XYZ file of C-alpha atoms in Angstrom:
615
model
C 107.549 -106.986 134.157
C 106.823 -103.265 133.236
C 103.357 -102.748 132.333
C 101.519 -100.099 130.540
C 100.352 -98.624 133.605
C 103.119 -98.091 135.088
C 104.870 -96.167 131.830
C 103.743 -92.907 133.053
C 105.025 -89.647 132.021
C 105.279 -86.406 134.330
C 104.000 -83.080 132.576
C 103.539 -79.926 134.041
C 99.728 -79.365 132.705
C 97.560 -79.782 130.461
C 94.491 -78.576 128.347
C 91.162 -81.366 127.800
C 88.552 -80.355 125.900
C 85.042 -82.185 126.180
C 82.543 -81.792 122.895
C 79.326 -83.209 122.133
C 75.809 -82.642 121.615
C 74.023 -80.439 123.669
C 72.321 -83.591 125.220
C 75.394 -85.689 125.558
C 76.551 -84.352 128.978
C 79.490 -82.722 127.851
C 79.146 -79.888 131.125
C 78.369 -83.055 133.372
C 81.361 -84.737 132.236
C 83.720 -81.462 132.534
C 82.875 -80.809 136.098
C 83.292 -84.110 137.057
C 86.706 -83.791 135.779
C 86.868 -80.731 136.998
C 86.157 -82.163 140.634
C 88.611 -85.179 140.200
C 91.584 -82.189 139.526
C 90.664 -80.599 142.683
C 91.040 -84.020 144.172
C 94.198 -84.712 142.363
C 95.421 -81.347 143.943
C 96.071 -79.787 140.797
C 95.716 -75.866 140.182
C 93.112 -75.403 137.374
C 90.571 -73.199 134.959
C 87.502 -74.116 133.165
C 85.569 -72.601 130.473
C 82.024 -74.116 129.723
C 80.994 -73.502 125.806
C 77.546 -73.919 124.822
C 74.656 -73.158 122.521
C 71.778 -70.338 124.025
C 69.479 -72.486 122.001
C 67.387 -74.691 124.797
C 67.587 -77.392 122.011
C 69.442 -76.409 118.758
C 68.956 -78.952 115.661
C 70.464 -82.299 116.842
C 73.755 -83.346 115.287
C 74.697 -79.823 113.657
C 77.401 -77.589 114.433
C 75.153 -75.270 116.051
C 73.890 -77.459 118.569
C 77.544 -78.331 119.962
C 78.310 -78.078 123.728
C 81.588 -78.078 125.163
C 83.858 -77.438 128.158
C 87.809 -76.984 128.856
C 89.770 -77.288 131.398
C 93.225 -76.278 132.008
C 94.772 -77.774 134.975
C 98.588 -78.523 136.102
C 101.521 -78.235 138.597
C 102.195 -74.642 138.089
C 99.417 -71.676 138.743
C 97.082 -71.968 136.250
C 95.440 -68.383 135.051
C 93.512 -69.368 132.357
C 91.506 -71.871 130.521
C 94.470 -72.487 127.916
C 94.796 -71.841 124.013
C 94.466 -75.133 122.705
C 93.802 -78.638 123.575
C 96.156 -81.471 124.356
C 92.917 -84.202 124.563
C 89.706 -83.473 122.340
C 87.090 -86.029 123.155
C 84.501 -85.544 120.599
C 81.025 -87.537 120.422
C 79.986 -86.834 117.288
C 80.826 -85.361 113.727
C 79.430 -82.027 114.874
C 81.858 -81.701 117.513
C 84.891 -82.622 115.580
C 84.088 -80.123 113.487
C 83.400 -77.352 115.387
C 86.341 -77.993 117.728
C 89.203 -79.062 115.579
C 90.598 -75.773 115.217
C 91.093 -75.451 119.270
C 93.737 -78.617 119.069
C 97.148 -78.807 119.012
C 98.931 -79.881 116.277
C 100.014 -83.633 117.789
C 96.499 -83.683 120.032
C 94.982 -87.018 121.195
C 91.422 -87.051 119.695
C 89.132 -89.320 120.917
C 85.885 -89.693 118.831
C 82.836 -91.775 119.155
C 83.502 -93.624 116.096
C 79.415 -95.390 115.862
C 78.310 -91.565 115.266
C 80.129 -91.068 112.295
C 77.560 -91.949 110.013
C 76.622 -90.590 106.644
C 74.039 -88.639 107.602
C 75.573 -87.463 110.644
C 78.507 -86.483 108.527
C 76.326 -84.684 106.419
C 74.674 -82.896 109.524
C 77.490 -81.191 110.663
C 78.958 -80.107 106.890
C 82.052 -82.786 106.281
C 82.007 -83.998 102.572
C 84.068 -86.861 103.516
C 84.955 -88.837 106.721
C 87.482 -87.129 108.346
C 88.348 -90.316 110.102
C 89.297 -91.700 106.694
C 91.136 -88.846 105.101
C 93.693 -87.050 105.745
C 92.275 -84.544 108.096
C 93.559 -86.035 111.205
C 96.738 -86.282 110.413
C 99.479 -85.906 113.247
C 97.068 -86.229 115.518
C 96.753 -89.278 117.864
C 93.251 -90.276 117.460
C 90.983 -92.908 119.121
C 87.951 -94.578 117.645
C 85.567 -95.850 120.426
C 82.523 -96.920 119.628
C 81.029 -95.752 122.785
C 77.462 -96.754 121.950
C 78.224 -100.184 121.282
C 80.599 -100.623 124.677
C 78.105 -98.609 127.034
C 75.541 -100.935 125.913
C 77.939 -103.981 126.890
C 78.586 -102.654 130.041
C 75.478 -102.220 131.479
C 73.556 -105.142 129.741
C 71.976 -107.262 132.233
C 70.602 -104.080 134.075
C 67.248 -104.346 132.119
C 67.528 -100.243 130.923
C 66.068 -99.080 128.244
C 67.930 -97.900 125.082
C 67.789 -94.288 125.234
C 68.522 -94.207 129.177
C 71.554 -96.246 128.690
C 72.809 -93.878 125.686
C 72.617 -91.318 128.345
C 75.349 -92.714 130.260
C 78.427 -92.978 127.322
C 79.819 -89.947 128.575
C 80.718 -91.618 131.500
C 82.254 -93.864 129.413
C 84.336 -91.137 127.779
C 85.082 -89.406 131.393
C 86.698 -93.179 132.334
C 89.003 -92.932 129.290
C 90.336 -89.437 130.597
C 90.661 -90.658 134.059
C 92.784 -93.499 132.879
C 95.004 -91.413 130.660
C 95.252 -89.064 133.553
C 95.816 -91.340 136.668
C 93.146 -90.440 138.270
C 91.017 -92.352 141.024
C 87.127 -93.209 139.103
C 85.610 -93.930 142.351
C 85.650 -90.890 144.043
C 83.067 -89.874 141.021
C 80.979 -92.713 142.442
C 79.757 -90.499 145.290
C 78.493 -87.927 142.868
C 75.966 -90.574 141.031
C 75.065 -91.879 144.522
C 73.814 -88.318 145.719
C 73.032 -87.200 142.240
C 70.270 -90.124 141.617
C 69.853 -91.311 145.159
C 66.280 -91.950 144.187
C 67.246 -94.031 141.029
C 69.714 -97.210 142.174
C 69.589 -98.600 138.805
C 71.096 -95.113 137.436
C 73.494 -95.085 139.901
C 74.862 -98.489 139.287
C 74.911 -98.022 135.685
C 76.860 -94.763 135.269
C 79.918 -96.313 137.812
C 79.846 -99.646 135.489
C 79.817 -97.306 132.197
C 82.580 -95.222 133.688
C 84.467 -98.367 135.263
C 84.179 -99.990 131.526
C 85.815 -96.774 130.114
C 88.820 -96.827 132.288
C 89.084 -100.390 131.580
C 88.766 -99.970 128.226
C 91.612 -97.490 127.412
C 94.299 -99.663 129.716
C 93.683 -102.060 126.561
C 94.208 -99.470 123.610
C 97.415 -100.296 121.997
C 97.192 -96.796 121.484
C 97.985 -94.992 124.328
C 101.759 -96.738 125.034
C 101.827 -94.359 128.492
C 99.679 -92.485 130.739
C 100.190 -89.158 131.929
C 100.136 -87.699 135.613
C 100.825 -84.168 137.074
C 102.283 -83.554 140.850
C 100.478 -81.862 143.619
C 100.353 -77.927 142.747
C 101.900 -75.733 145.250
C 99.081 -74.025 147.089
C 99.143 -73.144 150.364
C 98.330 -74.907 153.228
C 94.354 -75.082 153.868
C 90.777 -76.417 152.806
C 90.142 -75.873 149.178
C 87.641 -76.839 146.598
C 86.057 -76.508 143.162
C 84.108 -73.385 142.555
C 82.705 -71.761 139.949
C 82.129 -67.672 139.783
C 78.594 -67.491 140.605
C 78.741 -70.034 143.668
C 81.514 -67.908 144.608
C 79.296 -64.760 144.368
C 76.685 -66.130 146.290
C 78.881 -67.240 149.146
C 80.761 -63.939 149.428
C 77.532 -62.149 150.345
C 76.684 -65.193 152.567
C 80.231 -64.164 154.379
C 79.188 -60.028 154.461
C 75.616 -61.217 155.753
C 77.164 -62.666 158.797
C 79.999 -60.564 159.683
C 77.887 -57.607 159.248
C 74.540 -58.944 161.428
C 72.331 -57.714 158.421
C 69.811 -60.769 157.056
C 70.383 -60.865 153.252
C 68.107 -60.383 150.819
C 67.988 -61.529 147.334
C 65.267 -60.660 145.124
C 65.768 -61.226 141.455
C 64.606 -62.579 138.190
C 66.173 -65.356 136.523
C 68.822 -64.754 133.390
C 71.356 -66.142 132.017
C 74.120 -66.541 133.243
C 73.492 -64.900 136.274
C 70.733 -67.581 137.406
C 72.916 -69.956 139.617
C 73.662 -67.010 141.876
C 69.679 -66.865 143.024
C 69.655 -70.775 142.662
C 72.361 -71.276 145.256
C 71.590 -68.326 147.595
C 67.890 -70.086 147.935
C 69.455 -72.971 149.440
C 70.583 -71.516 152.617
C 67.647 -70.304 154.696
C 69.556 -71.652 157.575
C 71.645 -68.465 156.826
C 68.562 -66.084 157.605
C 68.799 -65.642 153.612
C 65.608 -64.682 152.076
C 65.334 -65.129 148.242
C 62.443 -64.316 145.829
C 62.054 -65.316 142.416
C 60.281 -61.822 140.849
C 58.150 -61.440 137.987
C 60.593 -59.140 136.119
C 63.781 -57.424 136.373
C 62.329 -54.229 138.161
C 60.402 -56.212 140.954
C 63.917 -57.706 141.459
C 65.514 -54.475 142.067
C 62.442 -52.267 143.612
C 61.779 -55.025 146.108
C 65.880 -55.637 146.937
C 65.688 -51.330 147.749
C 62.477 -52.635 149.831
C 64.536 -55.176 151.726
C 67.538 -52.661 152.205
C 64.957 -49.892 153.712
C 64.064 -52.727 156.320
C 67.761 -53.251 157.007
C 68.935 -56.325 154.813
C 72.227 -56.801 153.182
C 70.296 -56.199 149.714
C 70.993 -58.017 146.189
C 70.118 -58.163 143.305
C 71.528 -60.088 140.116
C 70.781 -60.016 136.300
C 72.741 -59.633 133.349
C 73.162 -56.820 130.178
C 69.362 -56.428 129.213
C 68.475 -56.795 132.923
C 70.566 -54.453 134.040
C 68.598 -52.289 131.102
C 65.671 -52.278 132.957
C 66.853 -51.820 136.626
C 68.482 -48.284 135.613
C 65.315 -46.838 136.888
C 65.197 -48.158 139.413
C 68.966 -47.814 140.746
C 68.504 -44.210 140.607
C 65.718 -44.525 143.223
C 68.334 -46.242 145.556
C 71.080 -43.435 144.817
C 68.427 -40.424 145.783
C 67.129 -42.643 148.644
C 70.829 -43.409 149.625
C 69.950 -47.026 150.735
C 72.403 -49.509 150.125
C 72.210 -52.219 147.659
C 74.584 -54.490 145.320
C 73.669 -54.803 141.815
C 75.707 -58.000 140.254
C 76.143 -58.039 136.713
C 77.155 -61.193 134.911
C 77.931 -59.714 131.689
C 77.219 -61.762 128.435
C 77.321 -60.990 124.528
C 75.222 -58.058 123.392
C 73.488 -56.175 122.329
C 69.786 -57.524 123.219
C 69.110 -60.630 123.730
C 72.751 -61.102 121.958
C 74.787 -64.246 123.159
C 73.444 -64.879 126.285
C 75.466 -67.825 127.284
C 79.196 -66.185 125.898
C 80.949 -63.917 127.687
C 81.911 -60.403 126.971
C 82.819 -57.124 128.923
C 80.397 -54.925 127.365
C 78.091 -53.670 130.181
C 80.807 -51.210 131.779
C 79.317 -47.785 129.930
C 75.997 -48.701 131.157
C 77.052 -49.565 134.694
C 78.985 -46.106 135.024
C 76.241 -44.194 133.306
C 73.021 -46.324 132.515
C 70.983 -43.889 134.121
C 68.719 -40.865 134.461
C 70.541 -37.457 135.866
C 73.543 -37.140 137.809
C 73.526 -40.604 139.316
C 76.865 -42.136 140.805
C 77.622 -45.506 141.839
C 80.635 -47.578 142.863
C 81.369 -49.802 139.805
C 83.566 -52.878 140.576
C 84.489 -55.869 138.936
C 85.792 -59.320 139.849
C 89.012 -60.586 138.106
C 88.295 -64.254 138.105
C 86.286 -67.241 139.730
C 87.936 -67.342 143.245
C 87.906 -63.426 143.145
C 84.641 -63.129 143.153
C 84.077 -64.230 146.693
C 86.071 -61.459 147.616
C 84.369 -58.762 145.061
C 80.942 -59.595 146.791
C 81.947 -59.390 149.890
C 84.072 -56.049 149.647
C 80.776 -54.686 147.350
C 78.628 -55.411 150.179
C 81.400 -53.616 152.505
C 81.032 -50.699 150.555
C 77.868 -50.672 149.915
C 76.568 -50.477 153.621
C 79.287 -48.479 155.055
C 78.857 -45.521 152.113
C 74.934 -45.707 152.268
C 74.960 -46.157 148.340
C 74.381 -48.680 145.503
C 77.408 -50.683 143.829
C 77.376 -52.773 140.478
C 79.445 -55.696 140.753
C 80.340 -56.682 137.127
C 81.629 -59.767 136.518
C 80.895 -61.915 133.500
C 79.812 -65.249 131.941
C 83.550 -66.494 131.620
C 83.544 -65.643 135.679
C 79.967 -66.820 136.470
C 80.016 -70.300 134.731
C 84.129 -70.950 134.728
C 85.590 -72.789 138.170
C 88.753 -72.133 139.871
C 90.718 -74.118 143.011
C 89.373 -71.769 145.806
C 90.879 -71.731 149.244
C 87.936 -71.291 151.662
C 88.841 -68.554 154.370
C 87.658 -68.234 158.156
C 84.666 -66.025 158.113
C 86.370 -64.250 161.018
C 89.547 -63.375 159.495
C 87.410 -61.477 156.472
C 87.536 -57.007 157.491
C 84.798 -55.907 159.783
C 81.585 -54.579 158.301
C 80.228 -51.724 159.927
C 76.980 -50.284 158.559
C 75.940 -46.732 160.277
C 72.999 -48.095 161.879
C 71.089 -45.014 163.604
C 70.821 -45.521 167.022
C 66.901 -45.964 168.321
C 65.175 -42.548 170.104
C 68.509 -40.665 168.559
C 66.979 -36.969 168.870
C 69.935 -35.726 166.629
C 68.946 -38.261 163.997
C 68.027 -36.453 160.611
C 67.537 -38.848 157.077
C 70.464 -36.563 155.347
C 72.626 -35.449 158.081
C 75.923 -36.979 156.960
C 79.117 -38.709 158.285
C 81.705 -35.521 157.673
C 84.390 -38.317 156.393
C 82.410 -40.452 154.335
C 79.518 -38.493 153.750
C 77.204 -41.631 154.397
C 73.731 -40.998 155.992
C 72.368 -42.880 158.938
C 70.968 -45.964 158.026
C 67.351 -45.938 159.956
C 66.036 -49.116 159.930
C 62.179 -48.773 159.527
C 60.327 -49.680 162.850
C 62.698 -48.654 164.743
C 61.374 -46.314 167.577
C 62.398 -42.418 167.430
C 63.080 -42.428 163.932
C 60.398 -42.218 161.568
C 61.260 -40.645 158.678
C 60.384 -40.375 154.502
C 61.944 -41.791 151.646
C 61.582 -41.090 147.942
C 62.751 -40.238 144.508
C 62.147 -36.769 144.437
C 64.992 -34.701 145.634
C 65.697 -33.753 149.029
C 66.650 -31.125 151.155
C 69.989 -31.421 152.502
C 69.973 -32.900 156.093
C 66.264 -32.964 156.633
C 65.076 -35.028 153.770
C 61.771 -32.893 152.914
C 61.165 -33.055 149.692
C 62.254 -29.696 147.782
C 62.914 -28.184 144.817
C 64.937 -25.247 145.591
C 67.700 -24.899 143.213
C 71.029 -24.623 145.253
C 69.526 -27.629 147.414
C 69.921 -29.729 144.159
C 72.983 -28.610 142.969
C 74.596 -29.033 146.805
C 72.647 -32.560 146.863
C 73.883 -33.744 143.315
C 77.618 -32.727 144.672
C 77.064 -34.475 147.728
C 75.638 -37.726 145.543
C 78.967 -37.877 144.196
C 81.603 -37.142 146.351
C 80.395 -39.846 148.528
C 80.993 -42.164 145.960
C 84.608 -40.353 144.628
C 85.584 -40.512 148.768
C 85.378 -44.185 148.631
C 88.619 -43.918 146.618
C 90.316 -43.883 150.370
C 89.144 -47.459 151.681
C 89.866 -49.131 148.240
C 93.211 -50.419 147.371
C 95.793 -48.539 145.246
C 96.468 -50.364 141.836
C 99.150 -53.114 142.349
C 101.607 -53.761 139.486
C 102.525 -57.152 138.302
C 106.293 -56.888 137.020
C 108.585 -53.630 137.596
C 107.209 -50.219 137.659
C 108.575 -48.876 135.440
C 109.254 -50.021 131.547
C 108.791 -49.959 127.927
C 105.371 -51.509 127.664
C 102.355 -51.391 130.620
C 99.310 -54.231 129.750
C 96.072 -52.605 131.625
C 93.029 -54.470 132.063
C 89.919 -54.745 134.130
C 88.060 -57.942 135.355
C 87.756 -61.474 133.678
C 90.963 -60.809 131.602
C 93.617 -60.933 134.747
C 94.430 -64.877 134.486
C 94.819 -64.179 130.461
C 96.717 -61.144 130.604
C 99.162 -62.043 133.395
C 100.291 -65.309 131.894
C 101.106 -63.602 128.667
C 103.221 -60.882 130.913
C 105.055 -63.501 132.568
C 106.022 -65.558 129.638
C 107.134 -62.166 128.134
C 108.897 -61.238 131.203
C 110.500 -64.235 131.001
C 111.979 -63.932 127.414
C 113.490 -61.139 128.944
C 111.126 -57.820 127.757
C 109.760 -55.046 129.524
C 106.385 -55.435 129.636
C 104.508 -55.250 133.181
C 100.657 -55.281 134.334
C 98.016 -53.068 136.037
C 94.448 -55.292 136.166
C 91.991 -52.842 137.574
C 88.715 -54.497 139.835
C 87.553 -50.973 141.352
C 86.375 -48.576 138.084
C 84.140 -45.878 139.920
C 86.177 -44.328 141.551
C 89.358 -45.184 140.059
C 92.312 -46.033 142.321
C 94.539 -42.668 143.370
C 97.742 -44.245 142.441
C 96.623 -44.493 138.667
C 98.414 -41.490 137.069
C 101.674 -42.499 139.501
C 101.451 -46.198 137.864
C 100.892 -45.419 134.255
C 103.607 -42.584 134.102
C 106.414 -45.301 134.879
C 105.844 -46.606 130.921
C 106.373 -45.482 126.984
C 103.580 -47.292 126.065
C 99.887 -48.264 127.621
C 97.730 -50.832 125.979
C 94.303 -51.378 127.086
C 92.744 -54.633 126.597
C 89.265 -55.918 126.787
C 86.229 -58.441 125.480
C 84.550 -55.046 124.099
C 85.148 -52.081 121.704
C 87.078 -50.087 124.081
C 84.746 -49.191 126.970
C 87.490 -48.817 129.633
C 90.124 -47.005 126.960
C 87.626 -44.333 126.750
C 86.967 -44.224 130.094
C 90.590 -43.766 130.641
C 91.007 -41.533 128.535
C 88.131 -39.276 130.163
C 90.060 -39.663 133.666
C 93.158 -39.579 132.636
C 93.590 -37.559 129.261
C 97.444 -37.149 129.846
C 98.707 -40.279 128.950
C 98.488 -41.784 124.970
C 96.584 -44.872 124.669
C 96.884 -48.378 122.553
C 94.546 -50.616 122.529
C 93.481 -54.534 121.722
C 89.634 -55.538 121.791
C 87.971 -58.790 120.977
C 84.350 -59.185 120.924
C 83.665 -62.512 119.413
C 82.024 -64.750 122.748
C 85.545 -65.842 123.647
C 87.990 -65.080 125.761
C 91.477 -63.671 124.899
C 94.558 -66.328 123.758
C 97.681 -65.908 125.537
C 99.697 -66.205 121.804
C 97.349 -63.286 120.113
C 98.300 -61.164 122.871
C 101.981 -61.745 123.100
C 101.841 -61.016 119.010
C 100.196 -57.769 119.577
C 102.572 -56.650 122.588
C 105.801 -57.800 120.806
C 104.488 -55.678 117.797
C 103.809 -52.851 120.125
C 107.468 -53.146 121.492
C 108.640 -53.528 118.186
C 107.433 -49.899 116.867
């Protein structure tokens, strides 16, 4: 006899959205997915949604958390458009998510919160469970307080800390309608509350009871199940942006000999970087938590003057108030990494959206001629590699780099393949040699034009270090006039010879065409899945994603004069565009900005390219 179970039908991905209250778990319950789909084998994105409010008014639209994530088969390179699965736990949620469904969504709903005042809460003048709102979709009404209560009866918890636990009972639902295994989750409550037994027990029963549950819906006549992605062979797991930040510097810390240092203070959504970093002393990692944004960044140029790999994280207003500061470390020449985790601006803005709108201030945030290397990583996974590399640069040139990346990065999680440590490139800071008697602070490398890095204590080479200027090769202060013009030249050819140990600007597609798609950082996975589906339909439309801005790759004009048409898109107003359009003034310009907290749509931008083609 076939049974429900075993009606199962193959897709090639999928897109589940989680929604709730901000206290209803909704981030808990989408990384635990999120870890079951790394488990399943399954290629994936996520993008967390939530209020910056630490508690907004409970039960309102403005109070609604939520997370997505797009997983399947295929490579997955972003987050996804709309929802196949909405689970929504209260009015509030329905509400503020219904317009990120599909038409013929499943929508599952804590039915017991639809209540009239709750209803009333989050703006519906009728029960959209009872009119005609939901129509086409498939939609199942749990009442999730009621059957988390059942399921964890005779545990003797009280009310509120069982209510805690119903979106485990929603996350068993999913895993049923996905095929996936609940009891690998089971670890997670047994490390997670290792001090609480009672909790522990009570979220695998609530989450058992929900997978139960849904293999008795009428509802759902079959359950749905995705094959193995095809990755390549090797150890992978579920990380998000800023873990991966933290760990590439953990990598350039040991394959350079330099202890790290990582003195910041704590933003969103750059926090988890600091968080995780402070975890591994075993790594000689020192962390400090610092009273502001310029301790962070004065005492990271400390830490680089006593030879540390030097960091120092913050986002958009933070980076505001380093500037200062940044210009001490380009006159001093001492290398540090600054990593940006952009959010929503100006001020204090939307700090936990994302948007690409630090990249003026990151090229040019600063007092006088002041040049850094500006990079910025083009997705979870990527940033691994864009910390590491910074770091690279960083020590070899003897100069500061900003690493942007943003909160779409920082907080979003990717499949990440973990690499050898030994097959990452060598890092080779110019460490000056102790007793050297040719040693002088400003005598340079002729190729890269990188000082000696003299670590202080070290015998033979005591020297000074400070903001004003200094005279070429000797370091005494001075303030002749040619010194400063040679020194300012100096500053930045340093930083425009780096363009020779970058790489040149790869194209996705042919190279040459009707229409080239340019962008830089968190938009690659967005952009390149509209060029492929494009390229598939059979147009001429190919891709240039750019992760190293100052100094721009040397291959750019050779890349953008194989097209008619250049469009230039980013989460801002047109930062890069203009940018572009200072280095590169011979080539014409379109462009396609969004600055609303939210990533880009793969449909929006295929309707603007087609249009663009269509001229």
């Amino acid at each position: 006899m076939t049974t429900k179970k075993d009606k199962i039908v193959e897709i090639e991905e999928a897109v589940v959205r989680f929604a709730g209250d901000s206290g209803d778990g909704m981030q808990l319950t989408g990384s635990l997915f999120s870890d079951s789909t790394a488990f399943a084998g399954n290629d994936f994105a996520t993008f967390p949604d939530y209020p910056s409010e630490i508690r907004a008014p409970q039960g309102t639209v403005s109070g609604v958390s939520g997370f997505q994530i797009h997983f399947g088969h295929k490579n997955i390179y972003t987050t996804g458009d709309l929802a196949d699965v909405l689970v929504a736990m209260n009015p509030a949620s329905l509400k503020a998510n219904l317009r990120w469904v599909k038409k013929d969504a499943i929508i599952i709903v804590n039915s017991e919160e639809f209540t009239e005042k709750n209803l009333a809460k989050a703006g519906w003048e009728s029960n959209p469970l009872e009119d005609n709102t939901l129509t086409g979709h498939l939609v199942v009404q749990a009442p999730l307080n009621t059957l988390t209560k059942e399921a964890v009866k005779d545990l003797d918890l009280d009310n509120k800390s069982v209510l805690k636990s119903k979106n485990m009972f929603a996350l068993g639902i999913i895993y049923y309608l996905f095929n996936r295994d609940y009891k690998k989750t089971f670890a997670f409550f047994e490390n997670k509350f290792k001090k609480n037994p009672l909790v522990v027990e009570a979220n695998k029963r609530v989450l058992e009871a929900g997978y139960h549950y849904a293999e008795t819906l009428e509802v759902f006549k079959n359950t749905f199940r995705i094959e193995k992605a095809n990755l390549h062979k090797g150890r992978y797991r579920n990380v998000t942006g800023n873990l991966a930040t933290a760990w590439g510097f953990l990598a350039a810390s040991e394959r350079s000999g330099r202890k790290i240092y990582l003195g910041s203070y704590p933003i969103t959504p750059a926090t988890d970087i600091l968080q995780e970093l402070s975890k591994h002393k075993q790594f000689t990692c020192i962390t400090q938590q610092a009273e502001d944004e310029i301790a962070g960044v004065v005492s990271t140029i400390g830490a680089s003057f006593a030879g540390a790999l030097a960091v120092t994280t913050t986002s958009g207003p933070g980076l505001s108030l380093k500037s200062e500061a940044i210009g001490l470390a380009v006159m001093t020449e001492l290398p540090i990494v600054i990593v940006d985790v952009q959010r929503g601006g100006p001020s204090t803005g939307l700090p936990t959206k994302s948007e690409q709108s630090d990249l003026m201030q990151a090229l040019y945030g600063r007092n006088g001629e002041a040049p850094c290397i500006v990079m910025a990583a083009t997705g979870a996974a990527d940033a691994f590699y864009s910390a590491y590399e910074a770091a690279k640069l960083a020590m070899e040139h003897m100069t500061p780099v900003i690493l942007l990346t943003d909160g779409s990065i920082g907080n979003g999680s990717e499949v990440f393949k973990i690499p050898r440590v030994a097959d990452l490139p060598e890092i080779n800071p110019p460490i000056a040699e102790p007793n050297d008697i040719d040693y002088k602070p400003y005598k340079r490398d002729p190729k890269t034009l990188a000082r000696k890095w003299a670590i202080a204590g070290t015998p033979g080479l005591r020297h000074r270090l400070g903001g004003l200027e200094k005279e070429d090769i000797t370091g005494n202060v001075s303030h002749d006039p040619l010194n400063h013009q040679k020194m300012t030249e100096l500053r930045q050819a340093k930083v425009d010879r780096v363009v020779d140990y970058i790489p040149e600007l790869k194209i996705d597609g042919d190279d040459k065409g009707d229409l080239l798609v340019v962008g830089w950082g968190s938009t690659y996975g967005v952009l390149l899945t509209a060029v492929e589906e494009m390229r598939e339909e059979g147009k001429s439309v190919s891709m240039a994603q750019f992760k190293h801005i100052m100094p721009l790759p040397k291959n750019v004009h050779e890349v953008f004069s194989g097209f008619k048409k250049i469009v230039v898109c980013e989460n801002n107003m047109g930062q890069f565009v203009n940018y572009l359009r200072m280095k590169h003034p011979e080539f014409k310009y379109e462009q396609y900005n969004k600055v609303q907290g939210l990533p880009f749509m793969v449909s929006e931008l295929k309707t603007k390219f087609e249009a663009l083609l269509n001229e």
